[in-house]
Amino acid sequence: QDLKGLKIGVLRHNWEEDLPASADVQQAMEEALRVLTALGAELEECRIHSLQHYFDIKVIMAETEIFSIHQPHLRTRAGDFGADFRARVLPAVLFTANDYVQATREHRRVVREMAPLYQRYDAFVTAGQGEAPRLDILSSLSFWYFVNLFSATNVTSHSVIELCNGFGRQGLPLGMQILGRPFDEATVLRIGHAYEQASAWHRRHPQLQPGAQAPPLTPPPILAGTADQADATTREVCAQAARRAGLSLNEEQFAQLLEGAPYALAMAGRLRRDHGYTDEPGNIFRFPASF
């Protein structure tokens, strides 16, 4: 029923610096922190890498793998893939084998760097989603520039839960993430349960009008209109990468590649590469010495 004895790290920089949240989300987080303190938890601000850093690692690894899986059909029937999927997967052709391997090594490093924080804190809290946006603001290109709030925990393998901690001005729920050590779901659930018992947000629902008609939505355009901004060097890099991968893209598909190219190339450019000779990738598993 309380959280006495638990020390919780507050990842405030996530919602104030990395991905500045709305006033509603910030207010909800401050109130949630007061509730956790009242329950007996000791709160202390701490920092991890920026959300962008984890997002870069995740995208370079995941999109390279997705491209590899679908490459045979992208070569022969790219037009049969949905436009939104193409906007995600085609720029991944720009990631090199070196980028992928370095991203997996950086994956291992950021996981290892959490160890001192696990010794200091029992769990962590950070902001979750704000109010759900309308579907008609969706942009396929936004996948590349809109940092995902949940990529950090995807990369570090935290156990995590998201709870409602308020409602925004549009009457839709807001979220708070509670992060725990890997495989320590029990502590995460303990904190989440105590928070819900001390608040009533989980009992509230958006006010829906029976029989209301959904507003008309205009599907977003396939292209964002930025392909013509690509310089000659970027165009040539994209053309060479597509040829090496055996892709035969029409004008629209190549424009999708061009639009995502600056973001993919920037990710590869930001990737840390100062790994030691013996640094291993994140998918290496070693048995304990006793085996």
Tab-separated table of C-alpha atoms in Angstrom:
chain	number	residue	atom	x	y	z
A	1	GLN	CA	0.000	0.000	0.000
A	2	ASP	CA	3.004	2.338	0.164
A	3	LEU	CA	6.416	2.764	-1.432
A	4	LYS	CA	8.558	3.265	1.653
A	5	GLY	CA	12.132	2.127	1.152
A	6	LEU	CA	12.102	2.532	-2.630
A	7	LYS	CA	14.414	4.978	-4.379
A	8	ILE	CA	13.121	6.123	-7.750
A	9	GLY	CA	15.149	7.947	-10.399
A	10	VAL	CA	13.291	10.717	-12.204
A	11	LEU	CA	14.261	11.050	-15.875
A	12	ARG	CA	13.069	14.639	-16.090
A	13	HIS	CA	15.325	15.485	-19.018
A	14	ASN	CA	13.258	13.130	-21.205
A	15	TRP	CA	10.198	15.384	-21.139
A	16	GLU	CA	11.846	18.750	-20.566
A	17	GLU	CA	14.877	18.617	-22.893
A	18	ASP	CA	14.910	15.562	-25.168
A	19	LEU	CA	11.297	15.755	-26.320
A	20	PRO	CA	9.685	18.806	-24.679
A	21	ALA	CA	6.204	17.841	-23.545
A	22	SER	CA	3.025	19.875	-23.553
A	23	ALA	CA	2.040	21.928	-20.528
A	24	ASP	CA	-0.625	19.323	-19.733
A	25	VAL	CA	1.916	16.482	-19.675
A	26	GLN	CA	4.379	18.465	-17.566
A	27	GLN	CA	1.693	19.373	-15.049
A	28	ALA	CA	0.505	15.747	-14.876
A	29	MET	CA	4.068	14.550	-14.280
A	30	GLU	CA	4.636	17.026	-11.454
A	31	GLU	CA	1.439	15.904	-9.747
A	32	ALA	CA	2.346	12.223	-10.225
A	33	LEU	CA	5.758	12.826	-8.628
A	34	ARG	CA	4.042	14.405	-5.619
A	35	VAL	CA	1.842	11.316	-5.282
A	36	LEU	CA	4.846	8.984	-5.387
A	37	THR	CA	6.602	11.087	-2.743
A	38	ALA	CA	3.513	11.029	-0.539
A	39	LEU	CA	3.508	7.234	-0.831
A	40	GLY	CA	6.955	7.168	0.762
A	41	ALA	CA	9.240	6.811	-2.251
A	42	GLU	CA	12.507	8.739	-2.303
A	43	LEU	CA	12.751	10.581	-5.609
A	44	GLU	CA	15.968	11.837	-7.160
A	45	GLU	CA	16.599	13.245	-10.613
A	46	CYS	CA	19.047	11.318	-12.779
A	47	ARG	CA	20.080	11.162	-16.415
A	48	ILE	CA	20.591	8.579	-19.106
A	49	HIS	CA	21.433	9.177	-22.769
A	50	SER	CA	19.125	11.386	-24.800
A	51	LEU	CA	16.039	9.815	-26.336
A	52	GLN	CA	17.547	10.600	-29.748
A	53	HIS	CA	20.587	8.441	-28.978
A	54	TYR	CA	18.473	5.383	-28.193
A	55	PHE	CA	16.217	6.099	-31.151
A	56	ASP	CA	19.198	6.164	-33.531
A	57	ILE	CA	20.429	2.796	-32.263
A	58	LYS	CA	16.988	1.226	-32.522
A	59	VAL	CA	16.217	2.536	-36.015
A	60	ILE	CA	19.583	1.637	-37.534
A	61	MET	CA	19.305	-1.911	-36.213
A	62	ALA	CA	15.591	-2.512	-36.737
A	63	GLU	CA	15.186	-0.909	-40.152
A	64	THR	CA	18.327	-2.586	-41.496
A	65	GLU	CA	16.904	-5.947	-40.438
A	66	ILE	CA	13.453	-5.140	-41.850
A	67	PHE	CA	14.982	-4.092	-45.160
A	68	SER	CA	17.015	-7.287	-45.284
A	69	ILE	CA	13.922	-9.411	-44.696
A	70	HIS	CA	11.877	-7.723	-47.417
A	71	GLN	CA	14.660	-7.018	-49.916
A	72	PRO	CA	13.703	-9.851	-52.334
A	73	HIS	CA	10.194	-8.466	-52.797
A	74	LEU	CA	11.325	-4.839	-52.740
A	75	ARG	CA	13.442	-5.737	-55.759
A	76	THR	CA	10.568	-7.202	-57.748
A	77	ARG	CA	7.330	-5.642	-56.451
A	78	ALA	CA	8.057	-2.506	-54.443
A	79	GLY	CA	4.743	-1.027	-55.579
A	80	ASP	CA	2.817	-3.719	-53.718
A	81	PHE	CA	4.078	-2.444	-50.355
A	82	GLY	CA	2.101	0.279	-48.619
A	83	ALA	CA	3.401	3.804	-49.074
A	84	ASP	CA	3.872	4.284	-45.321
A	85	PHE	CA	5.988	1.129	-45.089
A	86	ARG	CA	8.102	2.172	-48.078
A	87	ALA	CA	8.792	5.529	-46.441
A	88	ARG	CA	10.248	3.650	-43.479
A	89	VAL	CA	12.135	0.874	-45.168
A	90	LEU	CA	13.613	2.430	-48.305
A	91	PRO	CA	15.931	4.933	-46.542
A	92	ALA	CA	17.374	1.998	-44.585
A	93	VAL	CA	19.203	1.008	-47.768
A	94	LEU	CA	21.619	3.814	-46.863
A	95	PHE	CA	22.786	2.081	-43.676
A	96	THR	CA	26.025	0.178	-44.243
A	97	ALA	CA	27.195	-3.053	-42.663
A	98	ASN	CA	29.578	-0.927	-40.598
A	99	ASP	CA	26.659	1.210	-39.348
A	100	TYR	CA	24.727	-1.891	-38.329
A	101	VAL	CA	27.620	-3.524	-36.480
A	102	GLN	CA	28.551	-0.297	-34.712
A	103	ALA	CA	24.912	0.187	-33.669
A	104	THR	CA	24.836	-3.306	-32.145
A	105	ARG	CA	28.064	-2.573	-30.268
A	106	GLU	CA	26.610	0.720	-29.027
A	107	HIS	CA	23.517	-1.247	-28.016
A	108	ARG	CA	25.694	-3.381	-25.757
A	109	ARG	CA	27.384	-0.292	-24.308
A	110	VAL	CA	24.164	1.554	-23.364
A	111	VAL	CA	22.798	-1.589	-21.732
A	112	ARG	CA	26.029	-1.999	-19.742
A	113	GLU	CA	26.004	1.660	-18.725
A	114	MET	CA	22.699	1.169	-16.920
A	115	ALA	CA	24.324	-1.111	-14.325
A	116	PRO	CA	25.420	1.683	-11.923
A	117	LEU	CA	21.936	3.208	-12.081
A	118	TYR	CA	20.344	-0.154	-11.268
A	119	GLN	CA	22.505	-0.264	-8.138
A	120	ARG	CA	21.459	3.241	-7.119
A	121	TYR	CA	17.729	3.156	-7.956
A	122	ASP	CA	14.970	0.585	-7.594
A	123	ALA	CA	13.003	2.021	-10.521
A	124	PHE	CA	12.631	5.095	-12.726
A	125	VAL	CA	9.786	7.306	-13.901
A	126	THR	CA	9.419	9.356	-17.049
A	127	ALA	CA	6.669	10.808	-19.179
A	128	GLY	CA	4.596	8.730	-21.548
A	129	GLN	CA	2.307	9.747	-24.333
A	130	GLY	CA	0.378	12.977	-24.425
A	131	GLU	CA	-3.096	13.165	-25.874
A	132	ALA	CA	-3.607	11.009	-28.965
A	133	PRO	CA	-3.342	13.113	-32.144
A	134	ARG	CA	-5.829	13.111	-34.996
A	135	LEU	CA	-5.067	10.640	-37.739
A	136	ASP	CA	-5.029	13.332	-40.409
A	137	ILE	CA	-1.795	14.807	-39.051
A	138	LEU	CA	-0.009	11.511	-39.763
A	139	SER	CA	3.034	11.830	-41.954
A	140	SER	CA	4.982	8.830	-43.189
A	141	LEU	CA	8.153	10.882	-43.008
A	142	SER	CA	7.571	11.662	-39.313
A	143	PHE	CA	8.857	8.170	-38.483
A	144	TRP	CA	12.352	9.472	-39.209
A	145	TYR	CA	12.299	12.751	-37.299
A	146	PHE	CA	9.779	12.263	-34.473
A	147	VAL	CA	11.690	10.597	-31.627
A	148	ASN	CA	9.788	7.684	-30.120
A	149	LEU	CA	9.230	7.954	-26.367
A	150	PHE	CA	9.539	4.213	-25.911
A	151	SER	CA	12.720	3.476	-27.868
A	152	ALA	CA	14.946	3.928	-24.813
A	153	THR	CA	13.302	1.052	-22.952
A	154	ASN	CA	13.237	-1.038	-26.133
A	155	VAL	CA	17.015	-0.663	-26.362
A	156	THR	CA	17.908	-1.044	-22.685
A	157	SER	CA	15.452	-3.902	-22.025
A	158	HIS	CA	13.817	-2.305	-19.009
A	159	SER	CA	10.621	-3.772	-17.704
A	160	VAL	CA	8.135	-0.941	-18.095
A	161	ILE	CA	4.490	-0.079	-17.693
A	162	GLU	CA	2.569	3.008	-18.798
A	163	LEU	CA	-0.243	4.317	-16.637
A	164	CYS	CA	-2.758	7.096	-17.063
A	165	ASN	CA	-1.728	10.041	-14.890
A	166	GLY	CA	-4.115	12.716	-16.106
A	167	PHE	CA	-6.256	14.049	-18.929
A	168	GLY	CA	-5.430	16.811	-21.380
A	169	ARG	CA	-7.443	19.755	-22.583
A	170	GLN	CA	-9.041	17.736	-25.355
A	171	GLY	CA	-10.385	15.239	-22.827
A	172	LEU	CA	-7.981	12.438	-23.771
A	173	PRO	CA	-5.665	10.539	-21.383
A	174	LEU	CA	-2.021	11.292	-20.668
A	175	GLY	CA	0.595	8.726	-19.702
A	176	MET	CA	3.458	8.128	-17.280
A	177	GLN	CA	6.055	5.374	-17.661
A	178	ILE	CA	7.426	3.391	-14.718
A	179	LEU	CA	10.680	1.640	-15.587
A	180	GLY	CA	12.308	-1.174	-13.656
A	181	ARG	CA	15.401	-3.299	-13.852
A	182	PRO	CA	15.307	-6.063	-16.478
A	183	PHE	CA	13.088	-8.924	-15.232
A	184	ASP	CA	11.994	-6.910	-12.187
A	185	GLU	CA	8.351	-6.619	-13.176
A	186	ALA	CA	7.342	-7.106	-9.534
A	187	THR	CA	8.714	-3.715	-8.490
A	188	VAL	CA	7.201	-1.983	-11.514
A	189	LEU	CA	3.797	-3.483	-10.732
A	190	ARG	CA	4.140	-2.584	-7.063
A	191	ILE	CA	4.744	1.072	-7.894
A	192	GLY	CA	2.019	1.137	-10.521
A	193	HIS	CA	-0.509	-0.461	-8.183
A	194	ALA	CA	0.321	1.921	-5.328
A	195	TYR	CA	-0.002	4.911	-7.656
A	196	GLU	CA	-3.378	3.765	-8.949
A	197	GLN	CA	-4.681	3.199	-5.426
A	198	ALA	CA	-3.635	6.754	-4.526
A	199	SER	CA	-5.159	8.346	-7.629
A	200	ALA	CA	-8.349	7.907	-9.631
A	201	TRP	CA	-7.180	8.478	-13.201
A	202	HIS	CA	-7.530	4.808	-14.151
A	203	ARG	CA	-11.249	4.990	-13.355
A	204	ARG	CA	-11.883	7.907	-15.690
A	205	HIS	CA	-12.685	7.460	-19.369
A	206	PRO	CA	-12.899	9.898	-22.269
A	207	GLN	CA	-16.396	11.301	-22.673
A	208	LEU	CA	-17.730	9.833	-25.893
A	209	GLN	CA	-21.008	10.888	-27.494
A	210	PRO	CA	-23.219	7.924	-28.452
A	211	GLY	CA	-23.967	7.945	-32.161
A	212	ALA	CA	-21.436	10.686	-32.940
A	213	GLN	CA	-20.057	10.616	-36.469
A	214	ALA	CA	-16.325	10.488	-36.995
A	215	PRO	CA	-15.015	13.684	-38.602
A	216	PRO	CA	-13.963	13.394	-42.243
A	217	LEU	CA	-10.246	12.725	-42.614
A	218	THR	CA	-8.101	13.528	-45.600
A	219	PRO	CA	-5.446	10.830	-46.123
A	220	PRO	CA	-1.954	12.295	-45.886
A	221	PRO	CA	-0.047	12.619	-49.157
A	222	ILE	CA	2.428	9.887	-49.982
A	223	LEU	CA	5.207	12.428	-50.397
A	224	ALA	CA	6.062	15.273	-48.048
A	225	GLY	CA	7.337	17.350	-50.952
A	226	THR	CA	10.933	17.613	-49.777
A	227	ALA	CA	12.602	15.311	-52.313
A	228	ASP	CA	13.451	18.223	-54.622
A	229	GLN	CA	15.532	19.727	-51.807
A	230	ALA	CA	18.063	16.893	-52.021
A	231	ASP	CA	21.409	18.004	-53.402
A	232	ALA	CA	23.280	16.225	-56.159
A	233	THR	CA	25.546	14.362	-53.744
A	234	THR	CA	22.621	12.958	-51.752
A	235	ARG	CA	20.843	11.950	-54.959
A	236	GLU	CA	23.896	10.078	-56.156
A	237	VAL	CA	24.397	8.352	-52.790
A	238	CYS	CA	20.759	7.199	-52.861
A	239	ALA	CA	20.971	6.059	-56.482
A	240	GLN	CA	24.139	4.027	-55.838
A	241	ALA	CA	22.698	2.423	-52.696
A	242	ALA	CA	19.504	1.463	-54.537
A	243	ARG	CA	21.509	-0.070	-57.408
A	244	ARG	CA	23.708	-2.080	-55.028
A	245	ALA	CA	20.594	-3.437	-53.332
A	246	GLY	CA	19.075	-4.409	-56.679
A	247	LEU	CA	16.166	-1.981	-56.370
A	248	SER	CA	14.411	-0.639	-59.435
A	249	LEU	CA	12.381	2.266	-58.074
A	250	ASN	CA	9.921	4.419	-59.950
A	251	GLU	CA	9.943	8.201	-59.553
A	252	GLU	CA	7.613	8.235	-56.537
A	253	GLN	CA	9.483	5.482	-54.716
A	254	PHE	CA	12.852	7.109	-55.323
A	255	ALA	CA	11.404	10.379	-54.005
A	256	GLN	CA	10.435	8.541	-50.804
A	257	LEU	CA	14.034	7.373	-50.478
A	258	LEU	CA	15.288	10.925	-51.027
A	259	GLU	CA	12.944	12.366	-48.399
A	260	GLY	CA	14.112	9.971	-45.699
A	261	ALA	CA	17.780	10.111	-46.712
A	262	PRO	CA	18.819	13.191	-44.677
A	263	TYR	CA	17.465	11.655	-41.484
A	264	ALA	CA	18.988	8.217	-42.081
A	265	LEU	CA	22.373	9.711	-42.962
A	266	ALA	CA	22.228	11.969	-39.895
A	267	MET	CA	21.574	8.945	-37.678
A	268	ALA	CA	24.590	7.156	-39.104
A	269	GLY	CA	26.636	10.330	-38.644
A	270	ARG	CA	25.662	10.674	-34.967
A	271	LEU	CA	26.406	7.036	-34.145
A	272	ARG	CA	29.265	6.563	-31.687
A	273	ARG	CA	32.090	4.500	-33.147
A	274	ASP	CA	34.725	4.736	-30.411
A	275	HIS	CA	34.461	1.074	-29.466
A	276	GLY	CA	37.383	-1.003	-28.367
A	277	TYR	CA	38.688	-3.896	-30.395
A	278	THR	CA	37.064	-6.468	-28.122
A	279	ASP	CA	33.722	-4.693	-27.640
A	280	GLU	CA	30.937	-7.085	-28.515
A	281	PRO	CA	27.578	-6.453	-30.182
A	282	GLY	CA	24.364	-6.517	-28.182
A	283	ASN	CA	23.327	-9.983	-29.404
A	284	ILE	CA	26.281	-11.858	-27.874
A	285	PHE	CA	25.415	-14.117	-24.959
A	286	ARG	CA	28.019	-15.576	-22.605
A	287	PHE	CA	27.339	-18.391	-20.186
A	288	PRO	CA	28.513	-17.809	-16.604
A	289	ALA	CA	31.963	-19.146	-15.789
A	290	SER	CA	30.434	-21.942	-13.681
A	291	PHE	CA	29.130	-23.531	-16.859
